[in-house]
Short mmCIF file of N, CA, C and O in Angstrom, two decimals:
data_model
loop_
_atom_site.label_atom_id
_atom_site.label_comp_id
_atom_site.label_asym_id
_atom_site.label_seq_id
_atom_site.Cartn_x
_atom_site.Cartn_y
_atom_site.Cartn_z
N UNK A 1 -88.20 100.62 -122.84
CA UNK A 1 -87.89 100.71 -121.45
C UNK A 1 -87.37 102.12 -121.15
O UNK A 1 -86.47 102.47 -121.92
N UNK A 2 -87.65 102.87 -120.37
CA UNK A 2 -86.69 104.09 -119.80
C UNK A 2 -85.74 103.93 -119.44
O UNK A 2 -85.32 103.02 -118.72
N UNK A 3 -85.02 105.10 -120.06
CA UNK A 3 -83.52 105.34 -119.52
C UNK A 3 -83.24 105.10 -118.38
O UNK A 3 -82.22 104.41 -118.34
N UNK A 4 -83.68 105.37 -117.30
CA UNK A 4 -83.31 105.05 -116.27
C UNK A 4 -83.24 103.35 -115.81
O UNK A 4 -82.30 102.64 -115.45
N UNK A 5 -84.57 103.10 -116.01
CA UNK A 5 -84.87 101.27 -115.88
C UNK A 5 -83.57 100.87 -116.23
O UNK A 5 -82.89 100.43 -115.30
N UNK A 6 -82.85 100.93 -117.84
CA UNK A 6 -81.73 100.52 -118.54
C UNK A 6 -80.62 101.16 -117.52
O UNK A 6 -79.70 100.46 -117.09
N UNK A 7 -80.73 102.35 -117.20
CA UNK A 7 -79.35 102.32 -116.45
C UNK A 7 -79.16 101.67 -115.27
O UNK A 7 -78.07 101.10 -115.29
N UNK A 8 -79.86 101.47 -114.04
CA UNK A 8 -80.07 100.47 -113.74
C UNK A 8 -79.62 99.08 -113.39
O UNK A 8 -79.14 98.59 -112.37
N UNK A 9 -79.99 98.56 -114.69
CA UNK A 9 -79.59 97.44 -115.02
C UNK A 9 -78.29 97.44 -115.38
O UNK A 9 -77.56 96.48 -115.12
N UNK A 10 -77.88 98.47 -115.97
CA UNK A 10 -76.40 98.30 -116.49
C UNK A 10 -75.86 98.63 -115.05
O UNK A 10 -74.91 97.87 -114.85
N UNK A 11 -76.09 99.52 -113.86
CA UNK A 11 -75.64 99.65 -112.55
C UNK A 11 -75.42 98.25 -111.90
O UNK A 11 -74.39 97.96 -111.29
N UNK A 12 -76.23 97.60 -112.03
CA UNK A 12 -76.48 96.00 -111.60
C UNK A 12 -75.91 95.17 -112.19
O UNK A 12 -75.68 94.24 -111.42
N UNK A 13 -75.53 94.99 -113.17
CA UNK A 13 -74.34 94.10 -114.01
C UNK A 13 -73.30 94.77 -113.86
O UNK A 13 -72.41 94.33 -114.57
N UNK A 14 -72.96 95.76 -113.18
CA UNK A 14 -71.43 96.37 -112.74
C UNK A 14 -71.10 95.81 -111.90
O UNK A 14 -70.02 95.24 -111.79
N UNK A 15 -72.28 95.86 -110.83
CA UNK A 15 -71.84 95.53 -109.51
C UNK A 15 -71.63 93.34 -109.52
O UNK A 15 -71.05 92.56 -108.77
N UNK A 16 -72.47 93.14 -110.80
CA UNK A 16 -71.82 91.87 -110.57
C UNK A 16 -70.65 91.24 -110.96
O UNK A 16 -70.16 90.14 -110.69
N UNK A 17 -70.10 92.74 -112.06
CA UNK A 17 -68.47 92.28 -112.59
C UNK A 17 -67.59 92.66 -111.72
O UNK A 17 -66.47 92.15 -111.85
N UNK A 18 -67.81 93.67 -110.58
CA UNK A 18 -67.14 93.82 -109.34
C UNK A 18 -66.93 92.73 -108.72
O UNK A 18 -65.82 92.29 -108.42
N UNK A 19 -68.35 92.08 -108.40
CA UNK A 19 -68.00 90.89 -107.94
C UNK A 19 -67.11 89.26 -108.29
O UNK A 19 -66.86 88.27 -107.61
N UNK A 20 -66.91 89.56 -109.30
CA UNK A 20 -66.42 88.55 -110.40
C UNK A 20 -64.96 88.80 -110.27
O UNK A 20 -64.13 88.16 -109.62
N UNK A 21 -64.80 90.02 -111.13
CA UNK A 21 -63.53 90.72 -110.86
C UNK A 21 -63.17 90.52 -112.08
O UNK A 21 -62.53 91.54 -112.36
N UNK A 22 -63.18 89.95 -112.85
CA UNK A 22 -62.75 89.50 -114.41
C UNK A 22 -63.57 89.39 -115.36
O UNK A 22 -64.65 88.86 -115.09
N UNK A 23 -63.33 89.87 -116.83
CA UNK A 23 -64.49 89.09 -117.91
C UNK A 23 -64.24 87.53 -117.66
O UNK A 23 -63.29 86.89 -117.21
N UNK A 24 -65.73 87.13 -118.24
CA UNK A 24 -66.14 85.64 -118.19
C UNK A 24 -66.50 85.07 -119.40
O UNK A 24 -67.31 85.68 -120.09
N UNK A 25 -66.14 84.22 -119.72
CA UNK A 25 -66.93 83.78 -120.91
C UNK A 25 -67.91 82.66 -120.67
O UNK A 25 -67.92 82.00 -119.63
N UNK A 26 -68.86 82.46 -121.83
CA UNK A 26 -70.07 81.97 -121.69
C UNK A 26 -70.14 80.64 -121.32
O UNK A 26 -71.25 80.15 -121.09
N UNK A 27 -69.15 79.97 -121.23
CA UNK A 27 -69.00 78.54 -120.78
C UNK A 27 -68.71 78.86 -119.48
O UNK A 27 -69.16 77.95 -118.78
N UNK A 28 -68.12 79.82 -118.70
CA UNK A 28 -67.75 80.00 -117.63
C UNK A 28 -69.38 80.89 -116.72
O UNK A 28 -69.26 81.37 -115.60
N UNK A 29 -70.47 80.92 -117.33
CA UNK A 29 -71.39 81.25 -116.40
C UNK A 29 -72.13 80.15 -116.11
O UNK A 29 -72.62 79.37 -116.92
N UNK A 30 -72.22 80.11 -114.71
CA UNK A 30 -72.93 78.97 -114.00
C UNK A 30 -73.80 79.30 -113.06
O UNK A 30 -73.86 80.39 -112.48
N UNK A 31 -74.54 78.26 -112.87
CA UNK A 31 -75.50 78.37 -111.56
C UNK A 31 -75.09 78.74 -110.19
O UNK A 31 -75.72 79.38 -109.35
N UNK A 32 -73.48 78.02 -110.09
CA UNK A 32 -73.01 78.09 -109.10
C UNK A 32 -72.50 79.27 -108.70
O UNK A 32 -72.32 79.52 -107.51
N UNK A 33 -72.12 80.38 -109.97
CA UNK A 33 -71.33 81.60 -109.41
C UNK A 33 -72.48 82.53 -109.46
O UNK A 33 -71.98 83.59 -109.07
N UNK A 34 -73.79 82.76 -109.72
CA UNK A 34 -74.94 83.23 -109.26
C UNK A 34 -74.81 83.20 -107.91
O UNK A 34 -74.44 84.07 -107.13
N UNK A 35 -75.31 81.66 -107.68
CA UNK A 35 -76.02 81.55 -106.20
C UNK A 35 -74.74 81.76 -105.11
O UNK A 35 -75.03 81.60 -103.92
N UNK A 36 -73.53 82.06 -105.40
CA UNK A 36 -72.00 82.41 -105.18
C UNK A 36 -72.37 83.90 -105.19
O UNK A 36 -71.79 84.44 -104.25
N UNK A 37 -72.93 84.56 -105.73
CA UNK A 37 -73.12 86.25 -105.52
C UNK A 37 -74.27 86.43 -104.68
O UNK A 37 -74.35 87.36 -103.87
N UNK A 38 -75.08 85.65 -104.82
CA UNK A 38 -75.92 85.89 -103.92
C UNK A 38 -75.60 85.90 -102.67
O UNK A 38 -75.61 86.91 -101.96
N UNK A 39 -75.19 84.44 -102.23
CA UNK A 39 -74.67 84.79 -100.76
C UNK A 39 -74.17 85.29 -100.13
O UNK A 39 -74.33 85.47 -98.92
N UNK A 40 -72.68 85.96 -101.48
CA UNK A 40 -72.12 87.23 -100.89
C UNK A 40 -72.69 88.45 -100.59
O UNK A 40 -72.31 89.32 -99.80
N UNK A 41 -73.40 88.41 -101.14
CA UNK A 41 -74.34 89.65 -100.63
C UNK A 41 -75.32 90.10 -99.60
O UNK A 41 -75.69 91.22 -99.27
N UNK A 42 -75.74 88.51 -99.04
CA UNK A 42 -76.65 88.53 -98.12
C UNK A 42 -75.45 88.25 -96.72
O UNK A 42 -75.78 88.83 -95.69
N UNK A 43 -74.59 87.71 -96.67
CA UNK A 43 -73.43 87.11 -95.75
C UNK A 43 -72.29 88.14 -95.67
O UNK A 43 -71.82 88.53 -94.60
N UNK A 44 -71.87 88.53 -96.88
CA UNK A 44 -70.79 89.26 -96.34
C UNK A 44 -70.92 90.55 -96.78
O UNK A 44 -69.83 91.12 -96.68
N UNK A 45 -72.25 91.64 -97.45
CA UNK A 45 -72.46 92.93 -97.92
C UNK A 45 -73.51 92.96 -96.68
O UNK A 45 -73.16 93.87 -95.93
N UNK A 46 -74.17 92.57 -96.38
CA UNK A 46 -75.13 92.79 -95.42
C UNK A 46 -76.38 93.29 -96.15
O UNK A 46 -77.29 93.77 -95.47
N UNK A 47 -76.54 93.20 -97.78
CA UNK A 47 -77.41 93.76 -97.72
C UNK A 47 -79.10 93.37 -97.77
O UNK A 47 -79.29 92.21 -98.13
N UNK A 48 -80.00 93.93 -97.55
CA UNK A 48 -81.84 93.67 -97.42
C UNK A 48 -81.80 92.64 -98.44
O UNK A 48 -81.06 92.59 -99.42
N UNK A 49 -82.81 91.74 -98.01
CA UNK A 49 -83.51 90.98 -99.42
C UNK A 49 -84.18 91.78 -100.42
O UNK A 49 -84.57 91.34 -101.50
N UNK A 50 -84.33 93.29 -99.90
CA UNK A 50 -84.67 93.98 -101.56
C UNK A 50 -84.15 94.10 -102.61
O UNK A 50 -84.49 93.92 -103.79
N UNK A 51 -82.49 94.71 -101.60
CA UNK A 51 -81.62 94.93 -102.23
C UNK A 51 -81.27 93.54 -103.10
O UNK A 51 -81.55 93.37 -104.29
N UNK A 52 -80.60 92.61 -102.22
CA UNK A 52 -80.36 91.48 -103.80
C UNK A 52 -81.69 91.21 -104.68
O UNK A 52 -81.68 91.37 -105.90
N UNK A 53 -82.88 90.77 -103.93
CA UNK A 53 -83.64 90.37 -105.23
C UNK A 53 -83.65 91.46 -106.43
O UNK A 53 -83.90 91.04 -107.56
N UNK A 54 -83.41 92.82 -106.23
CA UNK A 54 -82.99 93.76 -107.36
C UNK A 54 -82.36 93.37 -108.00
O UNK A 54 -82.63 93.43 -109.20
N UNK A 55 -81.23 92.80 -107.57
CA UNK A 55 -79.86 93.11 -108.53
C UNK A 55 -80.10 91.16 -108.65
O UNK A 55 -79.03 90.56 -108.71
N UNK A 56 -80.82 90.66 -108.67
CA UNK A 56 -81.02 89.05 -108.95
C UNK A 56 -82.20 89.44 -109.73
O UNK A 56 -81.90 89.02 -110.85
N UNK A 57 -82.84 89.74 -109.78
CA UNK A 57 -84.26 90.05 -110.98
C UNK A 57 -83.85 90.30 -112.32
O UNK A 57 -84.31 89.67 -113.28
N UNK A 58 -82.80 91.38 -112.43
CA UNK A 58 -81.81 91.84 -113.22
C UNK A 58 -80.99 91.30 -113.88
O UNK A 58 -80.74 91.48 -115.07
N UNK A 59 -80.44 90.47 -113.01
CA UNK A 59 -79.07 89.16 -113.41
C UNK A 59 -80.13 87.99 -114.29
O UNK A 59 -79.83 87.26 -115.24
N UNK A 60 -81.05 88.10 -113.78
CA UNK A 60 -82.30 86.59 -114.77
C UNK A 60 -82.30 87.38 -115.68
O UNK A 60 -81.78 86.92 -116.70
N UNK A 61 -82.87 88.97 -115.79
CA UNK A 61 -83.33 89.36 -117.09
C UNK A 61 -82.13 89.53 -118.30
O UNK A 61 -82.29 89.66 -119.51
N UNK A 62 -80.94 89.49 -117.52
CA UNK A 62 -79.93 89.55 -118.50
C UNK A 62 -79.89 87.73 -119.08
O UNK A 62 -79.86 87.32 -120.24
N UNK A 63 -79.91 87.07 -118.03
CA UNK A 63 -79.83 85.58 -118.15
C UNK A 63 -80.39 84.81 -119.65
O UNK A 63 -80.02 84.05 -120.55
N UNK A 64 -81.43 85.53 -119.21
CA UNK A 64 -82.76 85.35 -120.01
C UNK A 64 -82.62 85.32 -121.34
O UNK A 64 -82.97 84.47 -122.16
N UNK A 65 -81.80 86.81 -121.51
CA UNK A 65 -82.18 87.31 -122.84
C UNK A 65 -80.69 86.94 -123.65
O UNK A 65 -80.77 86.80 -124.87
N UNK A 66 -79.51 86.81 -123.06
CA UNK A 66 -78.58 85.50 -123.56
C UNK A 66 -78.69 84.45 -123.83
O UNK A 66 -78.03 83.87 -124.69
N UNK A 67 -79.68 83.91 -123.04
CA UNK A 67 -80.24 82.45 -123.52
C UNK A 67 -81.37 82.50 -124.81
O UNK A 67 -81.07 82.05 -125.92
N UNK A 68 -82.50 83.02 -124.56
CA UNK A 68 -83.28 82.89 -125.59
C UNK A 68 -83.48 83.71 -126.74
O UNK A 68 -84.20 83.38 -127.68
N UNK A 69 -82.58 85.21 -126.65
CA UNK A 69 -82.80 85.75 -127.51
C UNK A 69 -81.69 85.78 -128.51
O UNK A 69 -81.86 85.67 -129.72
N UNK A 70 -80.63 85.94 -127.98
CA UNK A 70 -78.96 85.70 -128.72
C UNK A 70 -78.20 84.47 -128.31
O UNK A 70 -77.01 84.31 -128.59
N UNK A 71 -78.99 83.53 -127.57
CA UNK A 71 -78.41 82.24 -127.50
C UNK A 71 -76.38 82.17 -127.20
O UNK A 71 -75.58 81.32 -127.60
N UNK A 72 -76.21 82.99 -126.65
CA UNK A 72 -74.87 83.19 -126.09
C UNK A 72 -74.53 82.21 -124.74
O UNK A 72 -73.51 81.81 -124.17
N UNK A 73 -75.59 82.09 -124.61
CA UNK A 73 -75.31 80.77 -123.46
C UNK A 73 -76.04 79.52 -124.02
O UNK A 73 -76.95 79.50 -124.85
N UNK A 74 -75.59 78.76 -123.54
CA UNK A 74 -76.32 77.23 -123.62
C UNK A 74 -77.19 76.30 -122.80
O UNK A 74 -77.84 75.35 -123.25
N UNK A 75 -77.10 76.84 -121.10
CA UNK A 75 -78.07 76.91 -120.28
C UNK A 75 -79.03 77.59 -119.99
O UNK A 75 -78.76 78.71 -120.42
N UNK A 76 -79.81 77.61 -119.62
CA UNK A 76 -81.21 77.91 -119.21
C UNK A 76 -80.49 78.62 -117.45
O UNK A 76 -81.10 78.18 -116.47
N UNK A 77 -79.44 79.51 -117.17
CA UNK A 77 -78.91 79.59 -115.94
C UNK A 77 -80.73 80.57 -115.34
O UNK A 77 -81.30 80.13 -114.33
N UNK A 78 -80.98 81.06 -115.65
CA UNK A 78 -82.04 82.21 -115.00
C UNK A 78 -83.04 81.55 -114.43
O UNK A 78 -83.56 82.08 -113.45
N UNK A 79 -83.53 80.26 -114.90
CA UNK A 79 -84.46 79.03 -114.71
C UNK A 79 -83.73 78.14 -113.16
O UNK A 79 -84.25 77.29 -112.44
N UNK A 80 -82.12 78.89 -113.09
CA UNK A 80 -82.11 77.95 -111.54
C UNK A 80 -81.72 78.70 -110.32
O UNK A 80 -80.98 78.31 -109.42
N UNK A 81 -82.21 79.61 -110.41
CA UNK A 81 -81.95 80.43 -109.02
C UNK A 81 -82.77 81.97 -109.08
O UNK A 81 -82.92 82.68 -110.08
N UNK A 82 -83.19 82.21 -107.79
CA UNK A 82 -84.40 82.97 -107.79
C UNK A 82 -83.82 84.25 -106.87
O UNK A 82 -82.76 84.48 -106.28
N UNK A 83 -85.02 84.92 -107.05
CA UNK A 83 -85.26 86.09 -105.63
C UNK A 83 -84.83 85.22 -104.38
O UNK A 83 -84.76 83.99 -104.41
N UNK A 84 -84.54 86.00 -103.30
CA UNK A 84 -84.64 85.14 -102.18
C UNK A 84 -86.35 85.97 -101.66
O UNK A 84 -87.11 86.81 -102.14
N UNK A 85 -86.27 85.03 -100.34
CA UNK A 85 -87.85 84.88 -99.82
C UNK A 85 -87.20 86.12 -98.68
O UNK A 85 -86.20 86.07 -97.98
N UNK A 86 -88.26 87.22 -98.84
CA UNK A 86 -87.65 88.59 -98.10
C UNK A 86 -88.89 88.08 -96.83
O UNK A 86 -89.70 87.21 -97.15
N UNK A 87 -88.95 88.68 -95.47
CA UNK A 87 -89.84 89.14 -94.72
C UNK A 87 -90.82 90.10 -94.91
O UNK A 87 -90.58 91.27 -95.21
N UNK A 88 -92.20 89.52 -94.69
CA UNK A 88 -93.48 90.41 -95.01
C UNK A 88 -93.49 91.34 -94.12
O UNK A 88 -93.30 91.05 -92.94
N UNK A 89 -93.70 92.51 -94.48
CA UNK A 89 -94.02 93.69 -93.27
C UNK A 89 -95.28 93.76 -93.16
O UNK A 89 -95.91 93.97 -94.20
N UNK A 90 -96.04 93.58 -91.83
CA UNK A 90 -97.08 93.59 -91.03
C UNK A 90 -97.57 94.86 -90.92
O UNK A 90 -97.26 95.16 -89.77
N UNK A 91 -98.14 95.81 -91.40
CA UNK A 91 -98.76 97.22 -91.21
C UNK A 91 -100.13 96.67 -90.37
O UNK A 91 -100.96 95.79 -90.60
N UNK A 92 -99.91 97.74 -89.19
CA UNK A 92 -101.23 97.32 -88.02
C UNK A 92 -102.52 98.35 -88.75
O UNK A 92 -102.38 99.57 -88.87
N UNK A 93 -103.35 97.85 -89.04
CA UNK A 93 -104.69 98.94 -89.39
C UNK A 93 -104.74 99.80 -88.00
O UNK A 93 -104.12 99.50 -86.98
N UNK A 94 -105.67 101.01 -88.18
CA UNK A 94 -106.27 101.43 -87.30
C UNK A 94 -107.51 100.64 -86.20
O UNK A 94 -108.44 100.11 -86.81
N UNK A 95 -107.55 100.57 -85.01
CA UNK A 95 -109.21 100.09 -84.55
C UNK A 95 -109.56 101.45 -84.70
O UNK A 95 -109.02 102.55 -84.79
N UNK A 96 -111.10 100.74 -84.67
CA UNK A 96 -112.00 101.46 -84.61
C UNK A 96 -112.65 102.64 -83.91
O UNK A 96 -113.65 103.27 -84.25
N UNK A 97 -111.60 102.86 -82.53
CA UNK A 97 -111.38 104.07 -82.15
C UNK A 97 -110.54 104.68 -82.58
O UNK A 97 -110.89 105.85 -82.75
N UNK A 98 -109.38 104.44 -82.90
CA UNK A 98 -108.66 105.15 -83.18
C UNK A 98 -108.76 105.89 -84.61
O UNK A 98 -108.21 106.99 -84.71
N UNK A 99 -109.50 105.31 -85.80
CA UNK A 99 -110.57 105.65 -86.85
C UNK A 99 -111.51 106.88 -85.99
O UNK A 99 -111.11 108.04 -86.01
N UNK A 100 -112.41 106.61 -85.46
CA UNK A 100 -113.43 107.09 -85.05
C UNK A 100 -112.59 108.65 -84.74
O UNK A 100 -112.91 109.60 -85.46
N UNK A 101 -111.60 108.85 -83.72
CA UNK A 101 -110.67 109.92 -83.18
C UNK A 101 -110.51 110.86 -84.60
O UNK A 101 -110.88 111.98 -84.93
N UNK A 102 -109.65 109.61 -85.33
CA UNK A 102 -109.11 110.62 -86.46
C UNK A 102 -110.38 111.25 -87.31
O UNK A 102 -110.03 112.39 -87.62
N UNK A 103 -111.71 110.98 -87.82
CA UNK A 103 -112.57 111.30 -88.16
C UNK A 103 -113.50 112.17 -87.42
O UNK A 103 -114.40 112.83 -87.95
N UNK A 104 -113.22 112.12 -86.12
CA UNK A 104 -114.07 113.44 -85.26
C UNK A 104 -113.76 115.10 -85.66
O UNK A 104 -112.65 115.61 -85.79
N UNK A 105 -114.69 115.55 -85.76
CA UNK A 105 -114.01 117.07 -85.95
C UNK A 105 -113.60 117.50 -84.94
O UNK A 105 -113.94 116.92 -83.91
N UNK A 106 -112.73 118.65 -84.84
CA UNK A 106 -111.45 118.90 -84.63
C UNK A 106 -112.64 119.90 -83.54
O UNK A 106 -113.45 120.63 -84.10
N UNK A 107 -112.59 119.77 -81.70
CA UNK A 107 -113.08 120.72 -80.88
C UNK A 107 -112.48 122.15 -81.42
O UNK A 107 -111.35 122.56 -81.65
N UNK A 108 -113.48 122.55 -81.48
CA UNK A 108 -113.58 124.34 -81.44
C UNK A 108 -112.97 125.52 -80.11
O UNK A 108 -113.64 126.09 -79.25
N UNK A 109 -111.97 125.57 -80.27
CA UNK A 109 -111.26 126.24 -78.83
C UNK A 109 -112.40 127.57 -79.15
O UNK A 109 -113.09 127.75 -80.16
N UNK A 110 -112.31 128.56 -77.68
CA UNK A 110 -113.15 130.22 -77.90
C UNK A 110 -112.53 130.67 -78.71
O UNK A 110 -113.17 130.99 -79.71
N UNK A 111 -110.98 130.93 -78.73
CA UNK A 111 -110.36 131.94 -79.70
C UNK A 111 -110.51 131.67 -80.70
O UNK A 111 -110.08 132.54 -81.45
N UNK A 112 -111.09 130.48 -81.39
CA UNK A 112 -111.65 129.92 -83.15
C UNK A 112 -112.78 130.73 -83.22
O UNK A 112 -112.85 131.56 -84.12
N UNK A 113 -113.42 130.66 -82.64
CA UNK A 113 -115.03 130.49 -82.29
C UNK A 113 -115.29 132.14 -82.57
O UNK A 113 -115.94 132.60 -83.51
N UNK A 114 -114.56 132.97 -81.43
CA UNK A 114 -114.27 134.78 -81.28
C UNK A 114 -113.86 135.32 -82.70
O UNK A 114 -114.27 136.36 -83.22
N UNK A 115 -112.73 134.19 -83.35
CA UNK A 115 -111.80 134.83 -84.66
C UNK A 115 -112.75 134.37 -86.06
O UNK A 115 -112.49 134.85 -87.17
N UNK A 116 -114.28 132.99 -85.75
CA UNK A 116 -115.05 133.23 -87.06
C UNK A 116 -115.87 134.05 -86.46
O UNK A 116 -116.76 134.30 -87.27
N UNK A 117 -116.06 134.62 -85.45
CA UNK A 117 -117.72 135.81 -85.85
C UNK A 117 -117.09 137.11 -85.98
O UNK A 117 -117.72 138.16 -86.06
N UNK A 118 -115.93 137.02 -86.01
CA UNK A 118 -115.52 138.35 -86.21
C UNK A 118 -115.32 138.58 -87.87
O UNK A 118 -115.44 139.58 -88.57
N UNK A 119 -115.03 137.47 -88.09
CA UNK A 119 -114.63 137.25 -89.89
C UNK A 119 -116.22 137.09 -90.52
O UNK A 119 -116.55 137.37 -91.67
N UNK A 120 -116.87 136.69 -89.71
CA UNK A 120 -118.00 136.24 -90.60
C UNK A 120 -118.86 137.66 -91.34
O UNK A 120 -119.22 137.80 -92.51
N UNK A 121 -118.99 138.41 -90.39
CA UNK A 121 -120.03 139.72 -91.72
C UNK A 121 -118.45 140.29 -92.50
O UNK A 121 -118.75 141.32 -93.10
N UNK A 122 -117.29 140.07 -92.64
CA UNK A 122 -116.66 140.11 -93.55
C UNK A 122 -116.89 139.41 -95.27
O UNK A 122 -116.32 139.80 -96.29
N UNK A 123 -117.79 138.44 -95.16
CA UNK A 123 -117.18 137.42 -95.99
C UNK A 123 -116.31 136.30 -95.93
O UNK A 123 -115.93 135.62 -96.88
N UNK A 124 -115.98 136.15 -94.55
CA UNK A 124 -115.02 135.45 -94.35
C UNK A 124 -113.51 135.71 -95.70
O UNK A 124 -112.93 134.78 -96.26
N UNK A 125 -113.28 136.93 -95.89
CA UNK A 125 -111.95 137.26 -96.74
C UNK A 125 -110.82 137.18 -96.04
O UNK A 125 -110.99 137.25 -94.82
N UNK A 126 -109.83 137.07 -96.38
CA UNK A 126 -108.51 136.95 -96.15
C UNK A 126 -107.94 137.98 -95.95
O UNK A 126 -106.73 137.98 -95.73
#
């Protein structure tokens, strides 16, 4: 993983011992004080559903890897609480005029027109 990815993550498990305020031990992590950070975050931090599902993507992958890889927990906590469901952003395409506009070449004012025949038995050089 890159350094950064890892820091990161360790940024994101700060901010959830901020939230905590205390070490915890492994009998003391629950479903309930997850979905307890979550809401604080969406209710009383104000922040985007990007923002938490970040720092909740993070909290599973730590979840995760206490549970199945070093078995430091005894629940399956990462298996009960998710991303939240963010709002899709709607990007309007172009119509087909407005395509057509941007693909027209660009009218030729006189003073273009005066400034290539003057360049042109140059070589057109710079």
């Amino acid at each position: 993983m890159p350094k950064r990815t890892i820091q990161e993550h360790y940024n994101n498990f700060g901010y959830f011992k901020t939230y905590i305020g205390k070490e915890i031990s492994a009998d003391e992590m629950t479903t309930e004080l997850f979905v307890g950070w979550i809401m604080y975050m969406i209710e009383e931090m104000n922040y985007t559903p990007g923002t938490v599902n970040i720092r909740v993507r993070t909290m599973r992958a730590f979840l995760r890897y206490y549970y199945e890889d070093k078995a430091w927990i005894h629940e399956a906590i990462h298996k009960r609480f998710k991303p939240i469901k963010a709002p899709i952003d709607v990007v309007e395409a172009f119509t087909v005029e407005e395509y057509r506009r941007l693909m027209r070449p660009k009218q030729r004012t006189r003073r273009l027109e005066s400034a290539m025949w003057f360049r042109y038995p140059q070589g057109l050089r710079n």
